[in-house]
Amino acid sequence: MEIGEVLRIDDVVTGFDDNKPQRPCMVVRITAAPRAGAWVLPRSTRGSDGTFVPAGALPGLDKDGRFMVLPRFVATADLEGCPSLGVLGAADRDRVLDNLNDVVIDLQIEL
């Protein structure tokens, strides 16, 4: 797992949106024990919020969509078995990371 990698994660795990199975989510930060896991940004093909990444940016992203700006934490155990679509190209990855709301992640670390 690495920053910029897009994993398919069920909404029931991330708590995002309408309980879609296998939603593409980009890894934006990886954390070690004691709170091991990853912060991810879910992707939606509806709405105008988030960072636009076009269809075809990775195999499996067959519709235009947007990665949200508020990350969700997923524990390592919940990441096991999540299929990877690959790592976004540098331009798309950097644009998503530039729009990421790091405050949410940083507050959690301080708690």
Short mmCIF file of C-alpha atoms in Angstrom, two decimals, residues 3-82:
data_model
loop_
_atom_site.label_atom_id
_atom_site.label_comp_id
_atom_site.label_asym_id
_atom_site.label_seq_id
_atom_site.Cartn_x
_atom_site.Cartn_y
_atom_site.Cartn_z
CA ILE A 3 0.17 7.10 -1.07
CA GLY A 4 -1.84 7.59 -4.25
CA GLU A 5 -2.90 3.96 -4.51
CA VAL A 6 -6.59 3.45 -5.23
CA LEU A 7 -8.24 0.58 -3.37
CA ARG A 8 -11.78 -0.70 -3.68
CA ILE A 9 -13.32 -0.41 -0.20
CA ASP A 10 -16.96 -0.96 0.80
CA ASP A 11 -18.80 2.14 2.08
CA VAL A 12 -19.83 0.17 5.16
CA VAL A 13 -16.13 0.24 6.15
CA THR A 14 -15.52 3.94 5.42
CA GLY A 15 -18.95 5.20 6.49
CA PHE A 16 -19.25 7.10 3.20
CA ASP A 17 -22.45 7.75 1.30
CA ASP A 18 -24.93 5.09 0.17
CA ASN A 19 -23.31 1.80 1.20
CA LYS A 20 -21.85 1.14 -2.23
CA PRO A 21 -19.64 -1.96 -2.36
CA GLN A 22 -16.11 -1.67 -3.73
CA ARG A 23 -15.95 2.15 -3.98
CA PRO A 24 -12.60 3.46 -5.29
CA CYS A 25 -10.72 5.18 -2.44
CA MET A 26 -7.29 6.83 -2.70
CA VAL A 27 -4.76 6.28 0.10
CA VAL A 28 -3.56 9.66 1.39
CA ARG A 29 -1.71 8.69 4.57
CA ILE A 30 -0.54 5.43 6.13
CA THR A 31 -0.29 5.10 9.90
CA ALA A 32 1.60 2.63 12.06
CA ALA A 33 0.71 1.01 15.37
CA PRO A 34 -0.91 1.61 17.71
CA ARG A 35 -3.53 2.92 15.26
CA ALA A 36 -2.39 1.06 12.16
CA GLY A 37 -4.26 1.68 8.95
CA ALA A 38 -4.73 4.23 6.23
CA TRP A 39 -6.56 7.47 5.64
CA VAL A 40 -8.44 7.31 2.35
CA LEU A 41 -10.52 9.60 0.14
CA PRO A 42 -13.63 8.00 -1.35
CA ARG A 43 -14.45 8.74 -5.00
CA SER A 44 -17.89 9.60 -6.35
CA THR A 45 -19.17 9.91 -9.90
CA ARG A 46 -21.98 12.22 -8.75
CA GLY A 47 -21.89 15.78 -7.50
CA SER A 48 -19.43 18.63 -7.84
CA ASP A 49 -17.48 18.39 -4.57
CA GLY A 50 -13.95 17.07 -4.52
CA THR A 51 -11.04 16.82 -6.92
CA PHE A 52 -11.87 15.80 -10.48
CA VAL A 53 -10.09 12.74 -11.88
CA PRO A 54 -11.23 11.62 -15.33
CA ALA A 55 -12.35 8.20 -16.42
CA GLY A 56 -9.44 6.03 -17.51
CA ALA A 57 -6.94 7.52 -15.04
CA LEU A 58 -6.62 3.91 -13.84
CA PRO A 59 -8.11 0.68 -15.14
CA GLY A 60 -11.43 0.29 -13.34
CA LEU A 61 -12.17 4.02 -13.19
CA ASP A 62 -14.54 3.92 -16.14
CA LYS A 63 -16.51 7.09 -15.34
CA ASP A 64 -15.42 10.64 -14.59
CA GLY A 65 -15.45 11.24 -10.85
CA ARG A 66 -14.16 13.21 -7.90
CA PHE A 67 -12.14 12.21 -4.89
CA MET A 68 -13.61 13.85 -1.80
CA VAL A 69 -11.56 16.19 0.42
CA LEU A 70 -12.44 14.75 3.84
CA PRO A 71 -10.44 11.58 4.54
CA ARG A 72 -11.79 8.49 6.29
CA PHE A 73 -9.68 6.21 8.50
CA VAL A 74 -9.65 2.47 7.70
CA ALA A 75 -7.94 0.01 10.05
CA THR A 76 -5.36 -2.40 8.64
CA ALA A 77 -7.62 -5.38 9.32
CA ASP A 78 -10.37 -3.80 7.19
CA LEU A 79 -7.95 -3.19 4.32
CA GLU A 80 -7.05 -6.86 3.96
CA GLY A 81 -8.45 -8.23 0.73
CA CYS A 82 -9.34 -4.81 -0.74
#
